Amino acid sequence: MAERVLEISKIYKAFGDHQVLKGVDLDLDKGDVVSIIGSSGSGKTTLLRCVNLLEEYQEGVIKIEGRVIGYSNDKDKRTRVNNKQITQDRALTGMVFQSFNLFPHLSAAENIMLALRKVQKKSKKESAEIAQHWLERVGLPDRGASFPGQLSGGQQQRVAIARAVAMNPRLMLFDEVTSALDPELINEVLDVIKSLAVDGMTMLIVTHEMRFAYEVSKKVIFMNDGVIGEQGTPDEIFKKPSSERLSAFLKNTKF
Amino acid sequence: MSTGFFNELWLSKMMIFRGIYMCLFVSITAIIIGTIIGIFIGLTLTYGNIFARFFARLYVDVIRGIPVLVLILTIYFVLPVVKIELSALEAGIASLAIFASAQVAEMLRGGLQNVPIGQIEGAKAVGLGFFQTFIYVSLPQALRQVLPTWVNTAVEIVKGTTLVSLIGIVEITLVMQQIIGRNFLTMQFYALAGLIYFVICFSIERTGKFVEKKVAIK
């Protein structure tokens, strides 16, 4: 049986009175690539941020490799674990954001090296080698000395992906990583993600790129109003949608 | 200018050097102490709990609302009432340092809060803790933003040292008054005072600009 990497069960999350996630369950095995599609406000980004513990959630359990992250249940009381533990739990996942969030005062290589050195306590030399390795993997072997402001959006996002995977996470989270890019820069980023999929990286991808989701995913999740509206193989979701909501959503998106 | 001016200048050169030294000593000491205190208060303003923030905010707003001269006179003449007796030099440096600390605190808070939330989340996502995020991500970006304002404050402090002449510190302005009292070359020596202040302040500003360029985000 495949190794279970991520186990999300019955996540409920509200911002004030507004219930965003209303009981979401989702499992990912090692090497799974799962895409989440859905209209804005359906909760897909929030779900991803809960997995990376950037958001607190009121109910539910998230396990990574079988271990509960973010919350403890001592004495039957559900409490958020301390910041140190949060930081450690968060290190199990790598996240790439819509807005890149590269550190502008550090070069591309330094962006990748920072956490390798300060979190994983690797030597400068080893960190630099890892950074160079990943820069080559994302097709930017000679841009290590460039600063984010000197790179195109697509290049910045590729550095951001390199920065996340260099930490050797169990699971990669992609949050609409091409939404801020010019159309001609989207493919270079998607190609990098596809190559990670080929390598067997476990990935949870929130995206508006339907063709990409179709091509790269093992499973596609359609989120609708805080719950999973429909899920299945790319063919089932895109070719034979069973719910009206999904049909309507697909009709309004380009494929 | 008459040969009389240069003669007088030669005669008073040591006084002028001592005045310049005093001006620089008071300025630099006040800027250093003010910056250190200001950093602590600025951090309290940004990261402190609600009570700490309240008192830090009160301090900053009160100090920023008081003219430097009033601060100087209060510390020198009013504090002795509660048995805190400072020498003129101590009182002068303390006043300017307090003034600077409020400025530094406010600019540091602004700089730190202007670091986009995405930067903090990006740092968290790669596994940096709170302190590491502060040291390696927030602070370097905040400092770059704060630098020009901080240089301004340094210049304000240098100009503010003229005010400590009023409690008897013999800095550039008071030296000039003493020299003029002896030779009545009013225009010449006040012009010289202006020139000296200009050179000091201009040098600080150029140095600031130079450093700014050096560390600018590309």
Short mmCIF file of C-alpha atoms in Angstrom, two decimals:
data_model
loop_
_atom_site.label_atom_id
_atom_site.label_comp_id
_atom_site.label_asym_id
_atom_site.label_seq_id
_atom_site.Cartn_x
_atom_site.Cartn_y
_atom_site.Cartn_z
CA MET A 1 0.00 0.00 0.00
CA ALA A 2 1.18 3.45 -0.82
CA GLU A 3 2.49 5.60 1.97
CA ARG A 4 -0.01 8.18 3.18
CA VAL A 5 1.53 11.67 3.18
CA LEU A 6 -1.38 13.99 3.89
CA GLU A 7 -4.60 13.26 5.68
CA ILE A 8 -7.13 16.04 6.04
CA SER A 9 -10.28 15.19 7.95
CA LYS A 10 -13.33 17.31 8.62
CA ILE A 11 -11.72 20.74 8.48
CA TYR A 12 -13.98 23.59 9.49
CA LYS A 13 -12.72 27.11 9.21
CA ALA A 14 -14.49 30.43 9.65
CA PHE A 15 -13.36 34.02 9.33
CA GLY A 16 -15.61 35.59 11.95
CA ASP A 17 -19.16 34.67 10.99
CA HIS A 18 -18.19 33.64 7.52
CA GLN A 19 -17.79 29.87 7.27
CA VAL A 20 -15.17 29.21 4.60
CA LEU A 21 -14.48 25.50 4.99
CA LYS A 22 -17.38 23.28 5.97
CA GLY A 23 -15.94 19.87 6.58
CA VAL A 24 -13.29 19.01 4.02
CA ASP A 25 -11.71 15.54 3.81
CA LEU A 26 -8.78 14.80 1.56
CA ASP A 27 -5.99 12.23 1.47
CA LEU A 28 -2.78 12.23 -0.53
CA ASP A 29 -0.45 9.26 -0.91
CA LYS A 30 3.22 9.59 -1.68
CA GLY A 31 3.70 10.80 -5.23
CA ASP A 32 0.09 11.92 -5.64
CA VAL A 33 -0.57 15.10 -7.56
CA VAL A 34 -3.93 16.55 -6.66
CA SER A 35 -5.33 19.75 -8.15
CA ILE A 36 -8.02 21.83 -6.55
CA ILE A 37 -10.21 23.87 -8.84
CA GLY A 38 -13.23 26.02 -8.11
CA SER A 39 -14.44 29.58 -8.25
CA SER A 40 -12.90 32.25 -6.04
CA GLY A 41 -14.28 32.21 -2.53
CA SER A 42 -14.84 28.47 -2.63
CA GLY A 43 -12.16 27.96 0.03
CA LYS A 44 -9.42 26.30 -1.98
CA THR A 45 -6.65 28.73 -1.05
CA THR A 46 -7.79 28.72 2.58
CA LEU A 47 -7.55 24.93 2.64
CA LEU A 48 -3.98 25.11 1.38
CA ARG A 49 -3.09 27.75 3.96
CA CYS A 50 -4.54 25.58 6.71
CA VAL A 51 -2.26 22.72 5.66
CA ASN A 52 0.72 25.07 5.89
CA LEU A 53 -0.58 26.36 9.25
CA LEU A 54 -0.75 29.92 7.98
CA GLU A 55 -4.40 29.87 9.05
CA GLU A 56 -5.95 28.55 12.22
CA TYR A 57 -8.98 26.32 11.85
CA GLN A 58 -11.71 25.64 14.35
CA GLU A 59 -12.31 21.95 13.81
CA GLY A 60 -10.73 18.99 12.13
CA VAL A 61 -7.37 17.27 11.98
CA ILE A 62 -4.53 17.47 9.52
CA LYS A 63 -1.93 14.73 9.61
CA ILE A 64 1.34 14.62 7.73
CA GLU A 65 2.93 11.17 7.53
CA GLY A 66 0.55 10.03 10.20
CA ARG A 67 1.33 12.76 12.73
CA VAL A 68 -1.17 15.44 13.72
CA ILE A 69 0.16 18.93 12.99
CA GLY A 70 -0.71 22.32 14.41
CA TYR A 71 -2.97 21.25 17.25
CA SER A 72 -2.79 19.01 20.26
CA ASN A 73 -5.59 17.31 22.11
CA ASP A 74 -4.18 17.07 25.61
CA LYS A 75 -6.81 16.49 28.31
CA ASP A 76 -9.56 16.51 25.70
CA LYS A 77 -8.93 20.17 25.01
CA ARG A 78 -8.00 21.19 21.49
CA THR A 79 -5.19 23.73 21.58
CA ARG A 80 -2.87 25.15 18.98
CA VAL A 81 0.67 24.01 19.60
CA ASN A 82 3.36 26.57 20.42
CA ASN A 83 5.11 28.61 17.79
CA LYS A 84 8.24 26.50 17.85
CA GLN A 85 6.24 23.35 17.10
CA ILE A 86 4.24 25.20 14.44
CA THR A 87 7.51 26.18 12.76
CA GLN A 88 8.71 22.57 12.85
CA ASP A 89 5.41 21.21 11.53
CA ARG A 90 5.38 23.80 8.81
CA ALA A 91 8.82 22.68 7.65
CA LEU A 92 7.24 19.39 6.52
CA THR A 93 5.52 21.23 3.71
CA GLY A 94 6.83 23.63 1.11
CA MET A 95 4.60 26.38 -0.19
CA VAL A 96 4.70 28.53 -3.30
CA PHE A 97 2.56 31.65 -3.40
CA GLN A 98 0.74 33.57 -6.07
CA SER A 99 2.89 36.63 -5.39
CA PHE A 100 6.25 34.74 -5.27
CA ASN A 101 7.23 36.33 -1.93
CA LEU A 102 10.92 36.14 -2.71
CA PHE A 103 13.07 38.22 -0.38
CA PRO A 104 13.99 41.29 -2.48
CA HIS A 105 17.18 42.07 -0.56
CA LEU A 106 18.70 38.65 -1.25
CA SER A 107 19.94 37.19 -4.52
CA ALA A 108 18.20 34.19 -6.07
CA ALA A 109 20.80 31.82 -4.61
CA GLU A 110 20.65 33.51 -1.19
CA ASN A 111 16.86 33.21 -1.21
CA ILE A 112 17.25 29.45 -1.52
CA MET A 113 20.18 29.24 0.91
CA LEU A 114 18.67 31.25 3.77
CA ALA A 115 16.46 28.54 5.25
CA LEU A 116 18.93 25.78 4.38
CA ARG A 117 21.49 27.54 6.55
CA LYS A 118 19.32 28.97 9.32
CA VAL A 119 16.70 26.24 9.65
CA GLN A 120 18.52 23.10 8.52
CA LYS A 121 21.87 24.44 9.79
CA LYS A 122 23.73 23.34 6.70
CA SER A 123 27.13 24.82 5.91
CA LYS A 124 27.41 27.71 3.51
CA LYS A 125 29.17 25.52 0.97
CA GLU A 126 26.60 22.74 1.09
CA SER A 127 23.71 25.24 0.94
CA ALA A 128 25.27 26.92 -2.08
CA GLU A 129 25.58 23.56 -3.82
CA ILE A 130 21.96 22.68 -3.10
CA ALA A 131 20.87 26.12 -4.31
CA GLN A 132 22.83 25.72 -7.53
CA HIS A 133 21.40 22.24 -8.06
CA TRP A 134 17.84 23.53 -7.80
CA LEU A 135 18.52 26.62 -9.87
CA GLU A 136 19.66 24.27 -12.61
CA ARG A 137 16.57 22.12 -12.13
CA VAL A 138 14.28 25.11 -12.66
CA GLY A 139 16.27 26.22 -15.71
CA LEU A 140 18.11 29.15 -14.18
CA PRO A 141 21.67 27.85 -13.77
CA ASP A 142 23.33 31.23 -14.29
CA ARG A 143 20.90 33.50 -12.42
CA GLY A 144 22.00 32.69 -8.89
CA ALA A 145 23.55 36.12 -8.37
CA SER A 146 20.52 37.98 -9.74
CA PHE A 147 18.17 39.76 -7.38
CA PRO A 148 14.41 39.19 -7.62
CA GLY A 149 13.94 42.67 -9.07
CA GLN A 150 16.21 41.71 -11.97
CA LEU A 151 14.19 38.60 -12.87
CA SER A 152 10.98 38.24 -14.82
CA GLY A 153 7.86 37.05 -13.03
CA GLY A 154 8.25 33.58 -14.41
CA GLN A 155 11.86 33.41 -13.32
CA GLN A 156 10.99 34.71 -9.86
CA GLN A 157 8.33 32.07 -9.47
CA ARG A 158 10.76 29.37 -10.56
CA VAL A 159 13.24 30.59 -7.92
CA ALA A 160 10.41 30.49 -5.37
CA ILE A 161 9.71 26.87 -6.33
CA ALA A 162 13.42 26.06 -6.05
CA ARG A 163 13.49 27.73 -2.61
CA ALA A 164 10.61 25.56 -1.42
CA VAL A 165 11.72 22.20 -2.81
CA ALA A 166 15.33 22.73 -1.70
CA MET A 167 14.07 22.28 1.86
CA ASN A 168 13.18 18.71 0.95
CA PRO A 169 9.53 18.90 2.04
CA ARG A 170 7.25 15.87 2.28
CA LEU A 171 4.56 17.76 0.43
CA MET A 172 4.50 20.75 -1.88
CA LEU A 173 1.65 23.25 -1.88
CA PHE A 174 1.08 25.52 -4.87
CA ASP A 175 -1.31 28.41 -4.42
CA GLU A 176 -2.40 29.82 -7.79
CA VAL A 177 1.26 30.16 -8.71
CA THR A 178 0.62 31.39 -12.25
CA SER A 179 -2.19 33.85 -11.52
CA ALA A 180 0.14 36.84 -11.25
CA LEU A 181 2.08 35.99 -14.41
CA ASP A 182 1.83 37.28 -17.95
CA PRO A 183 0.37 34.58 -20.21
CA GLU A 184 3.63 33.96 -22.04
CA LEU A 185 5.43 33.23 -18.75
CA ILE A 186 2.94 30.69 -17.40
CA ASN A 187 4.23 27.63 -19.21
CA GLU A 188 7.81 27.86 -17.99
CA VAL A 189 6.49 27.66 -14.42
CA LEU A 190 4.02 24.87 -15.15
CA ASP A 191 6.76 22.88 -16.86
CA VAL A 192 8.85 23.03 -13.68
CA ILE A 193 5.91 21.74 -11.64
CA LYS A 194 5.32 18.96 -14.15
CA SER A 195 8.96 17.90 -13.88
CA LEU A 196 8.58 17.71 -10.11
CA ALA A 197 5.55 15.47 -10.63
CA VAL A 198 7.63 13.20 -12.81
CA ASP A 199 10.16 12.99 -9.96
CA GLY A 200 7.43 11.69 -7.69
CA MET A 201 6.95 14.79 -5.52
CA THR A 202 3.67 14.78 -3.61
CA MET A 203 1.81 17.93 -4.55
CA LEU A 204 -1.41 19.75 -3.77
CA ILE A 205 -2.08 22.39 -6.37
CA VAL A 206 -4.65 25.16 -6.37
CA THR A 207 -4.93 26.41 -9.92
CA HIS A 208 -7.01 28.18 -12.51
CA GLU A 209 -5.10 26.51 -15.35
CA MET A 210 -7.54 23.78 -16.32
CA ARG A 211 -5.43 22.20 -19.02
CA PHE A 212 -2.49 22.01 -16.63
CA ALA A 213 -4.69 20.46 -13.93
CA TYR A 214 -5.94 17.97 -16.49
CA GLU A 215 -2.47 17.01 -17.63
CA VAL A 216 -0.58 16.88 -14.35
CA SER A 217 -3.08 15.56 -11.82
CA LYS A 218 -3.86 12.09 -10.66
CA LYS A 219 -6.98 13.42 -9.01
CA VAL A 220 -8.90 16.68 -9.37
CA ILE A 221 -10.97 18.22 -6.60
CA PHE A 222 -13.76 20.65 -7.38
CA MET A 223 -14.38 22.86 -4.38
CA ASN A 224 -17.68 24.57 -4.07
CA ASP A 225 -18.85 26.77 -1.21
CA GLY A 226 -16.50 25.32 1.40
CA VAL A 227 -16.98 21.65 0.61
CA ILE A 228 -15.64 19.24 -1.96
CA GLY A 229 -18.29 19.39 -4.64
CA GLU A 230 -16.90 16.65 -6.78
CA GLN A 231 -13.70 14.68 -7.11
CA GLY A 232 -12.28 12.19 -9.51
CA THR A 233 -9.74 11.55 -12.20
CA PRO A 234 -9.09 14.43 -14.60
CA ASP A 235 -11.19 12.63 -17.22
CA GLU A 236 -14.12 12.22 -14.87
CA ILE A 237 -13.99 15.85 -13.74
CA PHE A 238 -13.37 17.57 -17.04
CA LYS A 239 -15.10 15.21 -19.49
CA LYS A 240 -17.99 13.82 -17.47
CA PRO A 241 -18.90 16.28 -14.72
CA SER A 242 -21.81 14.87 -12.78
CA SER A 243 -22.97 17.93 -10.86
CA GLU A 244 -24.57 20.99 -12.34
CA ARG A 245 -22.30 23.32 -10.39
CA LEU A 246 -19.19 21.78 -11.88
CA SER A 247 -20.64 21.83 -15.40
CA ALA A 248 -21.48 25.49 -14.97
CA PHE A 249 -18.02 26.24 -13.57
CA LEU A 250 -16.27 24.45 -16.43
CA LYS A 251 -18.42 26.20 -19.00
CA ASN A 252 -17.14 29.55 -17.71
CA THR A 253 -13.47 28.64 -17.69
CA LYS A 254 -11.26 28.16 -20.66
CA PHE A 255 -9.63 24.83 -21.07
CA MET B 1 36.91 90.41 4.33
CA SER B 2 39.44 92.47 6.21
CA THR B 3 42.79 91.18 7.40
CA GLY B 4 41.26 91.80 10.83
CA PHE B 5 38.93 88.80 10.34
CA PHE B 6 41.73 86.39 9.54
CA ASN B 7 43.74 87.72 12.43
CA GLU B 8 40.78 87.19 14.75
CA LEU B 9 40.13 83.78 13.22
CA TRP B 10 43.70 82.75 13.91
CA LEU B 11 43.48 83.97 17.48
CA SER B 12 40.24 82.09 18.15
CA LYS B 13 41.00 78.91 16.22
CA MET B 14 41.34 76.73 19.32
CA MET B 15 38.01 77.98 20.67
CA ILE B 16 36.35 77.18 17.37
CA PHE B 17 37.87 73.70 17.25
CA ARG B 18 36.66 73.05 20.78
CA GLY B 19 33.20 74.30 19.75
CA ILE B 20 33.14 71.97 16.75
CA TYR B 21 34.33 69.11 18.94
CA MET B 22 31.58 69.81 21.47
CA CYS B 23 28.96 70.00 18.73
CA LEU B 24 30.07 66.65 17.27
CA PHE B 25 30.43 65.02 20.69
CA VAL B 26 26.92 66.03 21.76
CA SER B 27 25.43 65.08 18.37
CA ILE B 28 27.07 61.69 18.05
CA THR B 29 26.42 60.68 21.66
CA ALA B 30 22.78 61.78 21.39
CA ILE B 31 22.28 59.97 18.08
CA ILE B 32 23.80 56.73 19.39
CA ILE B 33 21.89 56.73 22.69
CA GLY B 34 18.72 57.93 20.98
CA THR B 35 18.95 55.23 18.33
CA ILE B 36 19.46 52.45 20.89
CA ILE B 37 16.53 53.60 23.04
CA GLY B 38 14.49 54.24 19.90
CA ILE B 39 15.03 50.70 18.63
CA PHE B 40 13.68 49.23 21.87
CA ILE B 41 10.67 51.53 21.85
CA GLY B 42 10.10 50.92 18.14
CA LEU B 43 10.13 47.16 18.69
CA THR B 44 7.69 47.60 21.57
CA LEU B 45 5.43 49.65 19.31
CA THR B 46 5.50 46.90 16.69
CA TYR B 47 5.56 43.65 18.63
CA GLY B 48 4.67 44.57 22.23
CA ASN B 49 1.46 43.57 23.98
CA ILE B 50 -1.32 46.11 24.30
CA PHE B 51 -0.08 47.66 27.56
CA ALA B 52 3.53 47.96 26.43
CA ARG B 53 2.32 49.43 23.15
CA PHE B 54 0.17 51.95 25.00
CA PHE B 55 3.08 53.31 27.05
CA ALA B 56 5.45 53.31 24.10
CA ARG B 57 2.88 55.17 22.02
CA LEU B 58 2.33 57.68 24.85
CA TYR B 59 6.09 58.30 25.12
CA VAL B 60 6.54 58.77 21.39
CA ASP B 61 3.55 61.07 20.95
CA VAL B 62 4.38 63.22 23.96
CA ILE B 63 8.04 63.64 23.00
CA ARG B 64 7.20 64.36 19.38
CA GLY B 65 4.75 66.99 20.48
CA ILE B 66 7.28 68.94 22.56
CA PRO B 67 9.81 71.37 21.02
CA VAL B 68 13.41 70.30 21.61
CA LEU B 69 14.16 73.58 23.40
CA VAL B 70 11.38 72.98 25.92
CA LEU B 71 12.73 69.46 26.43
CA ILE B 72 16.21 70.86 27.13
CA LEU B 73 15.01 73.52 29.54
CA THR B 74 12.73 71.06 31.34
CA ILE B 75 15.43 68.48 31.86
CA TYR B 76 18.00 71.04 33.00
CA PHE B 77 15.85 73.35 35.13
CA VAL B 78 12.82 71.30 36.20
CA LEU B 79 14.27 67.85 36.96
CA PRO B 80 16.39 69.25 39.86
CA VAL B 81 13.05 69.89 41.59
CA VAL B 82 12.63 66.12 41.88
CA LYS B 83 16.31 65.82 42.86
CA ILE B 84 17.55 64.70 39.46
CA GLU B 85 20.45 67.04 38.90
CA LEU B 86 22.26 66.71 35.62
CA SER B 87 25.18 68.76 34.42
CA ALA B 88 24.51 70.99 31.44
CA LEU B 89 26.28 68.52 29.17
CA GLU B 90 24.34 65.53 30.52
CA ALA B 91 21.07 67.41 30.28
CA GLY B 92 21.82 68.55 26.73
CA ILE B 93 22.74 65.08 25.52
CA ALA B 94 19.80 63.50 27.34
CA SER B 95 17.31 65.93 25.78
CA LEU B 96 18.55 65.40 22.25
CA ALA B 97 18.77 61.62 22.78
CA ILE B 98 15.17 61.52 24.02
CA PHE B 99 14.08 63.61 21.05
CA ALA B 100 15.94 61.26 18.68
CA SER B 101 14.60 58.12 20.37
CA ALA B 102 10.99 59.11 19.66
CA GLN B 103 11.83 59.76 16.01
CA VAL B 104 13.73 56.50 15.65
CA ALA B 105 10.96 54.51 17.37
CA GLU B 106 8.31 55.88 15.05
CA MET B 107 10.35 55.35 11.88
CA LEU B 108 11.32 51.80 12.86
CA ARG B 109 7.70 50.91 13.56
CA GLY B 110 6.71 52.34 10.18
CA GLY B 111 9.52 50.47 8.44
CA LEU B 112 8.68 47.14 10.04
CA GLN B 113 4.97 47.45 9.44
CA ASN B 114 5.56 48.31 5.81
CA VAL B 115 7.24 44.98 5.16
CA PRO B 116 4.56 43.18 3.13
CA ILE B 117 2.73 40.33 4.87
CA GLY B 118 3.74 38.09 1.96
CA GLN B 119 7.37 38.45 3.04
CA ILE B 120 6.53 37.20 6.52
CA GLU B 121 4.50 34.31 5.09
CA GLY B 122 7.25 33.48 2.64
CA ALA B 123 9.68 33.31 5.56
CA LYS B 124 7.32 31.15 7.60
CA ALA B 125 6.74 28.84 4.67
CA VAL B 126 10.43 28.01 4.35
CA GLY B 127 10.50 27.25 8.07
CA LEU B 128 12.02 30.38 9.60
CA GLY B 129 10.93 31.10 13.17
CA PHE B 130 9.72 34.46 14.47
CA PHE B 131 13.15 35.71 15.51
CA GLN B 132 14.87 34.47 12.35
CA THR B 133 12.17 36.07 10.22
CA PHE B 134 12.76 39.34 12.05
CA ILE B 135 16.56 39.25 11.72
CA TYR B 136 16.90 37.98 8.16
CA VAL B 137 13.73 39.18 6.43
CA SER B 138 11.87 42.03 8.14
CA LEU B 139 14.72 44.03 9.63
CA PRO B 140 16.96 44.23 6.53
CA GLN B 141 14.03 45.53 4.52
CA ALA B 142 12.84 47.91 7.24
CA LEU B 143 16.34 49.35 7.75
CA ARG B 144 16.69 50.19 4.08
CA GLN B 145 13.42 52.03 4.23
CA VAL B 146 14.30 53.80 7.47
CA LEU B 147 17.80 54.92 6.45
CA PRO B 148 16.91 58.22 4.70
CA THR B 149 14.66 59.29 7.58
CA TRP B 150 17.29 58.31 10.10
CA VAL B 151 19.87 60.47 8.30
CA ASN B 152 17.38 63.34 8.44
CA THR B 153 17.07 62.87 12.18
CA ALA B 154 20.85 62.87 12.55
CA VAL B 155 20.97 66.21 10.73
CA GLU B 156 18.16 67.53 12.93
CA ILE B 157 20.17 66.56 15.99
CA VAL B 158 23.29 68.38 14.74
CA LYS B 159 21.21 71.49 14.17
CA GLY B 160 19.51 70.90 17.50
CA THR B 161 22.84 71.22 19.30
CA THR B 162 22.63 75.01 18.76
CA LEU B 163 19.87 74.96 21.37
CA VAL B 164 22.05 73.48 24.11
CA SER B 165 24.07 76.71 24.02
CA LEU B 166 21.18 78.15 26.02
CA ILE B 167 22.09 76.02 29.04
CA GLY B 168 25.72 77.03 28.71
CA ILE B 169 27.29 74.29 26.62
CA VAL B 170 30.04 75.92 24.62
CA GLU B 171 29.35 74.51 21.20
CA ILE B 172 29.77 76.26 17.85
CA THR B 173 27.04 78.88 18.27
CA LEU B 174 28.05 79.92 21.77
CA VAL B 175 31.73 80.02 20.76
CA MET B 176 30.86 82.39 17.96
CA GLN B 177 28.86 84.59 20.32
CA GLN B 178 31.83 84.75 22.65
CA ILE B 179 34.20 85.62 19.82
CA ILE B 180 31.85 88.25 18.45
CA GLY B 181 31.50 89.73 21.93
CA ARG B 182 35.23 90.36 21.85
CA ASN B 183 35.76 91.67 18.30
CA PHE B 184 32.28 92.68 17.04
CA LEU B 185 32.84 90.94 13.67
CA THR B 186 29.21 89.84 13.80
CA MET B 187 28.58 89.05 10.16
CA GLN B 188 31.86 87.24 9.56
CA PHE B 189 31.72 84.87 12.49
CA TYR B 190 28.00 84.04 12.19
CA ALA B 191 28.64 83.34 8.51
CA LEU B 192 31.49 81.07 9.58
CA ALA B 193 29.16 79.29 12.02
CA GLY B 194 26.65 78.75 9.22
CA LEU B 195 29.38 77.42 6.96
CA ILE B 196 30.61 74.94 9.59
CA TYR B 197 27.08 73.64 10.24
CA PHE B 198 26.50 73.33 6.53
CA VAL B 199 29.66 71.31 5.99
CA ILE B 200 28.81 68.93 8.84
CA CYS B 201 25.19 68.44 7.77
CA PHE B 202 25.98 68.22 4.07
CA SER B 203 28.63 65.56 4.77
CA ILE B 204 26.14 63.52 6.77
CA GLU B 205 23.56 63.75 4.00
CA ARG B 206 26.02 62.80 1.27
CA THR B 207 27.30 59.88 3.33
CA GLY B 208 23.70 58.80 3.88
CA LYS B 209 22.95 58.98 0.16
CA PHE B 210 26.08 56.99 -0.59
CA VAL B 211 25.16 54.22 1.87
CA GLU B 212 21.58 54.27 0.60
CA LYS B 213 22.80 53.58 -2.92
CA LYS B 214 25.18 50.88 -1.70
CA VAL B 215 22.48 48.88 0.06
CA ALA B 216 19.63 49.65 -2.34
CA ILE B 217 17.48 46.70 -3.38
CA LYS B 218 18.22 45.95 -7.00
#
